Amino acid sequence: MEVTVQWVRTSWTKASRGGEMAARRNATPVGFAVPPLEPSTAHVVRMRERDGFVPRESQEDVRRVDVQLREAEGRLRIHPRVQPFLGLPPRRRRPPAVRLAPGQWARWQLNYRFSSMAGTQDWSYWLDTFNIAYGPVRAGAFLAEPDVYVDERGPLR
């Protein structure tokens, strides 16, 4: 199975919910040029409030990316996993898995809000964007519009 996976995570706190920091956060890209990858490796990009939302790129084993990938009948089935303890918003009814034909790619976005167990720290937030292609892609493929887009973002208050 030849798959190209890019996982982009943007994380922030209440400090970036308004003003200049919110504008900076909202301007972060959801897709990046893909570097040459080893087989079974994902391109991972992290942008954190504490780093001024500067992209930090790495490569990780694709099995560490929280997305189910299955090939069947000439298509790639993708469905991000959401752990039940992973914050708000609640996800009672999730969208169905996406099935890609060879040469297609999908973008799937999910967001989360967390609080500390004791309520002693501020809220924190994540936006996960999964860019997944069935087959190899040119370096700039994830900078364009996807063939399939799933927006699973919910209200975070």
PDB file of C-alpha atoms in Angstrom:
ATOM      1  CA  MET A   1       0.000   0.000   0.000  1.00  0.00           C
ATOM      2  CA  GLU A   2       1.527   3.304  -1.068  1.00  0.00           C
ATOM      3  CA  VAL A   3       0.190   6.167   1.048  1.00  0.00           C
ATOM      4  CA  THR A   4       1.423   9.693   1.768  1.00  0.00           C
ATOM      5  CA  VAL A   5       0.433  10.999   5.210  1.00  0.00           C
ATOM      6  CA  GLN A   6       0.879  14.503   6.595  1.00  0.00           C
ATOM      7  CA  TRP A   7      -0.307  15.351  10.111  1.00  0.00           C
ATOM      8  CA  VAL A   8      -0.476  19.033  11.057  1.00  0.00           C
ATOM      9  CA  ARG A   9      -1.221  19.925  14.681  1.00  0.00           C
ATOM     10  CA  THR A  10      -1.748  23.488  15.856  1.00  0.00           C
ATOM     11  CA  SER A  11      -1.994  23.961  19.641  1.00  0.00           C
ATOM     12  CA  TRP A  12      -2.794  27.037  21.711  1.00  0.00           C
ATOM     13  CA  THR A  13      -4.288  28.334  24.960  1.00  0.00           C
ATOM     14  CA  LYS A  14      -6.855  30.949  25.845  1.00  0.00           C
ATOM     15  CA  ALA A  15      -4.155  33.583  25.255  1.00  0.00           C
ATOM     16  CA  SER A  16      -4.509  33.040  21.489  1.00  0.00           C
ATOM     17  CA  ARG A  17      -8.289  33.230  21.312  1.00  0.00           C
ATOM     18  CA  GLY A  18      -8.339  36.914  20.401  1.00  0.00           C
ATOM     19  CA  GLY A  19      -6.238  39.763  19.080  1.00  0.00           C
ATOM     20  CA  GLU A  20      -2.880  39.483  17.363  1.00  0.00           C
ATOM     21  CA  MET A  21      -2.129  35.934  18.521  1.00  0.00           C
ATOM     22  CA  ALA A  22      -5.490  34.696  17.243  1.00  0.00           C
ATOM     23  CA  ALA A  23      -4.786  36.332  13.881  1.00  0.00           C
ATOM     24  CA  ARG A  24      -1.398  34.630  13.798  1.00  0.00           C
ATOM     25  CA  ARG A  25      -2.949  31.261  14.735  1.00  0.00           C
ATOM     26  CA  ASN A  26      -5.700  31.609  12.142  1.00  0.00           C
ATOM     27  CA  ALA A  27      -3.083  32.308   9.465  1.00  0.00           C
ATOM     28  CA  THR A  28      -1.245  29.023  10.044  1.00  0.00           C
ATOM     29  CA  PRO A  29      -1.271  26.719   7.007  1.00  0.00           C
ATOM     30  CA  VAL A  30      -3.205  23.449   6.984  1.00  0.00           C
ATOM     31  CA  GLY A  31      -0.945  21.886   4.350  1.00  0.00           C
ATOM     32  CA  PHE A  32       2.801  21.899   3.722  1.00  0.00           C
ATOM     33  CA  ALA A  33       5.171  20.764   1.010  1.00  0.00           C
ATOM     34  CA  VAL A  34       6.020  17.108   1.576  1.00  0.00           C
ATOM     35  CA  PRO A  35       9.719  16.275   1.922  1.00  0.00           C
ATOM     36  CA  PRO A  36      11.081  12.964   0.643  1.00  0.00           C
ATOM     37  CA  LEU A  37       9.758  10.313   3.038  1.00  0.00           C
ATOM     38  CA  GLU A  38      10.959   6.849   3.923  1.00  0.00           C
ATOM     39  CA  PRO A  39       8.364   4.090   3.420  1.00  0.00           C
ATOM     40  CA  SER A  40       5.823   3.884   6.279  1.00  0.00           C
ATOM     41  CA  THR A  41       6.768   7.382   7.465  1.00  0.00           C
ATOM     42  CA  ALA A  42       4.466  10.366   7.974  1.00  0.00           C
ATOM     43  CA  HIS A  43       5.350  14.039   7.609  1.00  0.00           C
ATOM     44  CA  VAL A  44       4.438  15.670  10.934  1.00  0.00           C
ATOM     45  CA  VAL A  45       4.199  19.443  11.440  1.00  0.00           C
ATOM     46  CA  ARG A  46       3.620  21.013  14.860  1.00  0.00           C
ATOM     47  CA  MET A  47       2.776  24.679  15.429  1.00  0.00           C
ATOM     48  CA  ARG A  48       2.539  25.744  19.061  1.00  0.00           C
ATOM     49  CA  GLU A  49       1.522  29.000  20.652  1.00  0.00           C
ATOM     50  CA  ARG A  50       4.619  28.928  22.869  1.00  0.00           C
ATOM     51  CA  ASP A  51       6.796  28.866  19.711  1.00  0.00           C
ATOM     52  CA  GLY A  52       4.888  31.706  18.044  1.00  0.00           C
ATOM     53  CA  PHE A  53       3.198  29.203  15.700  1.00  0.00           C
ATOM     54  CA  VAL A  54       6.433  28.586  13.820  1.00  0.00           C
ATOM     55  CA  PRO A  55       6.159  25.226  12.010  1.00  0.00           C
ATOM     56  CA  ARG A  56       8.372  22.454  13.417  1.00  0.00           C
ATOM     57  CA  GLU A  57       8.644  19.549  10.981  1.00  0.00           C
ATOM     58  CA  SER A  58       9.584  15.941  11.690  1.00  0.00           C
ATOM     59  CA  GLN A  59       8.968  12.454  10.383  1.00  0.00           C
ATOM     60  CA  GLU A  60       7.330   9.700  12.416  1.00  0.00           C
ATOM     61  CA  ASP A  61       6.249   6.138  11.859  1.00  0.00           C
ATOM     62  CA  VAL A  62       2.854   6.288  10.163  1.00  0.00           C
ATOM     63  CA  ARG A  63       1.475   3.876  12.786  1.00  0.00           C
ATOM     64  CA  ARG A  64       1.888   6.647  15.386  1.00  0.00           C
ATOM     65  CA  VAL A  65      -0.547   8.881  13.496  1.00  0.00           C
ATOM     66  CA  ASP A  66      -4.071   8.462  14.868  1.00  0.00           C
ATOM     67  CA  VAL A  67      -5.679   7.504  11.555  1.00  0.00           C
ATOM     68  CA  GLN A  68      -6.990   4.146  10.421  1.00  0.00           C
ATOM     69  CA  LEU A  69      -5.667   3.293   6.966  1.00  0.00           C
ATOM     70  CA  ARG A  70      -6.978   0.204   5.158  1.00  0.00           C
ATOM     71  CA  GLU A  71      -6.694  -0.820   1.547  1.00  0.00           C
ATOM     72  CA  ALA A  72      -9.534  -2.866   0.068  1.00  0.00           C
ATOM     73  CA  GLU A  73     -10.938  -3.392  -3.410  1.00  0.00           C
ATOM     74  CA  GLY A  74      -8.561  -0.886  -5.000  1.00  0.00           C
ATOM     75  CA  ARG A  75      -9.420   1.958  -2.602  1.00  0.00           C
ATOM     76  CA  LEU A  76      -7.878   3.393   0.537  1.00  0.00           C
ATOM     77  CA  ARG A  77     -10.205   3.719   3.523  1.00  0.00           C
ATOM     78  CA  ILE A  78      -9.249   6.488   5.946  1.00  0.00           C
ATOM     79  CA  HIS A  79     -10.818   7.410   9.254  1.00  0.00           C
ATOM     80  CA  PRO A  80      -9.108   9.374  12.054  1.00  0.00           C
ATOM     81  CA  ARG A  81      -9.375   7.820  15.483  1.00  0.00           C
ATOM     82  CA  VAL A  82     -10.761   9.936  18.297  1.00  0.00           C
ATOM     83  CA  GLN A  83     -10.091   8.681  21.786  1.00  0.00           C
ATOM     84  CA  PRO A  84     -13.098   9.088  24.110  1.00  0.00           C
ATOM     85  CA  PHE A  85     -11.050  11.009  26.685  1.00  0.00           C
ATOM     86  CA  LEU A  86      -9.778  13.589  24.186  1.00  0.00           C
ATOM     87  CA  GLY A  87     -11.608  16.704  25.305  1.00  0.00           C
ATOM     88  CA  LEU A  88     -14.487  18.557  23.751  1.00  0.00           C
ATOM     89  CA  PRO A  89     -16.475  18.938  21.570  1.00  0.00           C
ATOM     90  CA  PRO A  90     -18.426  15.696  22.039  1.00  0.00           C
ATOM     91  CA  ARG A  91     -18.525  13.524  18.920  1.00  0.00           C
ATOM     92  CA  ARG A  92     -21.687  11.463  19.201  1.00  0.00           C
ATOM     93  CA  ARG A  93     -22.057  10.906  15.459  1.00  0.00           C
ATOM     94  CA  ARG A  94     -18.891  10.951  13.439  1.00  0.00           C
ATOM     95  CA  PRO A  95     -18.683  11.183   9.664  1.00  0.00           C
ATOM     96  CA  PRO A  96     -18.165   7.879   7.891  1.00  0.00           C
ATOM     97  CA  ALA A  97     -14.761   6.799   6.637  1.00  0.00           C
ATOM     98  CA  VAL A  98     -13.580   8.173   3.305  1.00  0.00           C
ATOM     99  CA  ARG A  99     -12.560   5.862   0.476  1.00  0.00           C
ATOM    100  CA  LEU A 100      -9.949   7.232  -1.909  1.00  0.00           C
ATOM    101  CA  ALA A 101      -9.158   6.004  -5.398  1.00  0.00           C
ATOM    102  CA  PRO A 102      -5.499   5.879  -6.468  1.00  0.00           C
ATOM    103  CA  GLY A 103      -4.211   9.396  -7.104  1.00  0.00           C
ATOM    104  CA  GLN A 104      -6.765  11.103  -4.823  1.00  0.00           C
ATOM    105  CA  TRP A 105      -6.124  12.819  -1.520  1.00  0.00           C
ATOM    106  CA  ALA A 106      -8.231  13.938   1.431  1.00  0.00           C
ATOM    107  CA  ARG A 107      -7.996  16.567   4.150  1.00  0.00           C
ATOM    108  CA  TRP A 108      -9.725  15.790   7.456  1.00  0.00           C
ATOM    109  CA  GLN A 109      -9.844  18.338  10.288  1.00  0.00           C
ATOM    110  CA  LEU A 110     -10.759  17.815  13.950  1.00  0.00           C
ATOM    111  CA  ASN A 111     -10.467  20.174  16.896  1.00  0.00           C
ATOM    112  CA  TYR A 112     -10.333  19.688  20.660  1.00  0.00           C
ATOM    113  CA  ARG A 113     -10.600  21.672  23.879  1.00  0.00           C
ATOM    114  CA  PHE A 114      -9.065  20.479  27.149  1.00  0.00           C
ATOM    115  CA  SER A 115      -9.128  21.597  30.745  1.00  0.00           C
ATOM    116  CA  SER A 116      -6.863  20.543  33.573  1.00  0.00           C
ATOM    117  CA  MET A 117      -8.203  17.851  35.897  1.00  0.00           C
ATOM    118  CA  ALA A 118      -8.265  20.181  38.889  1.00  0.00           C
ATOM    119  CA  GLY A 119      -9.311  23.222  36.877  1.00  0.00           C
ATOM    120  CA  THR A 120      -6.156  25.034  37.961  1.00  0.00           C
ATOM    121  CA  GLN A 121      -4.824  25.698  34.467  1.00  0.00           C
ATOM    122  CA  ASP A 122      -6.233  27.490  31.450  1.00  0.00           C
ATOM    123  CA  TRP A 123      -8.051  25.788  28.636  1.00  0.00           C
ATOM    124  CA  SER A 124      -5.884  24.407  25.865  1.00  0.00           C
ATOM    125  CA  TYR A 125      -6.858  23.688  22.261  1.00  0.00           C
ATOM    126  CA  TRP A 126      -5.720  21.551  19.312  1.00  0.00           C
ATOM    127  CA  LEU A 127      -6.514  21.556  15.641  1.00  0.00           C
ATOM    128  CA  ASP A 128      -5.476  18.356  13.882  1.00  0.00           C
ATOM    129  CA  THR A 129      -5.345  18.309  10.094  1.00  0.00           C
ATOM    130  CA  PHE A 130      -4.685  15.032   8.310  1.00  0.00           C
ATOM    131  CA  ASN A 131      -3.660  15.272   4.656  1.00  0.00           C
ATOM    132  CA  ILE A 132      -3.643  11.771   3.186  1.00  0.00           C
ATOM    133  CA  ALA A 133      -2.982  10.685  -0.390  1.00  0.00           C
ATOM    134  CA  TYR A 134      -3.465   7.274  -1.912  1.00  0.00           C
ATOM    135  CA  GLY A 135      -0.169   6.821  -3.653  1.00  0.00           C
ATOM    136  CA  PRO A 136       2.815   9.084  -4.086  1.00  0.00           C
ATOM    137  CA  VAL A 137       2.281  12.826  -4.510  1.00  0.00           C
ATOM    138  CA  ARG A 138       4.339  15.724  -5.783  1.00  0.00           C
ATOM    139  CA  ALA A 139       5.920  17.814  -3.030  1.00  0.00           C
ATOM    140  CA  GLY A 140       3.335  20.647  -3.221  1.00  0.00           C
ATOM    141  CA  ALA A 141       0.200  18.502  -3.484  1.00  0.00           C
ATOM    142  CA  PHE A 142      -1.081  19.337   0.012  1.00  0.00           C
ATOM    143  CA  LEU A 143      -0.855  23.069  -0.725  1.00  0.00           C
ATOM    144  CA  ALA A 144      -3.812  22.765  -3.140  1.00  0.00           C
ATOM    145  CA  GLU A 145      -7.478  21.901  -2.643  1.00  0.00           C
ATOM    146  CA  PRO A 146      -8.132  18.254  -1.722  1.00  0.00           C
ATOM    147  CA  ASP A 147     -10.289  15.836  -3.677  1.00  0.00           C
ATOM    148  CA  VAL A 148     -12.198  15.123  -0.454  1.00  0.00           C
ATOM    149  CA  TYR A 149     -12.577  17.432   2.546  1.00  0.00           C
ATOM    150  CA  VAL A 150     -14.075  16.408   5.890  1.00  0.00           C
ATOM    151  CA  ASP A 151     -14.629  19.169   8.446  1.00  0.00           C
ATOM    152  CA  GLU A 152     -15.192  17.553  11.823  1.00  0.00           C
ATOM    153  CA  ARG A 153     -14.489  20.709  13.780  1.00  0.00           C
ATOM    154  CA  GLY A 154     -16.999  21.615  16.456  1.00  0.00           C
ATOM    155  CA  PRO A 155     -17.716  24.618  18.690  1.00  0.00           C
ATOM    156  CA  LEU A 156     -15.026  25.134  21.326  1.00  0.00           C
ATOM    157  CA  ARG A 157     -16.391  28.231  23.131  1.00  0.00           C
TER     158      ARG A 157
END
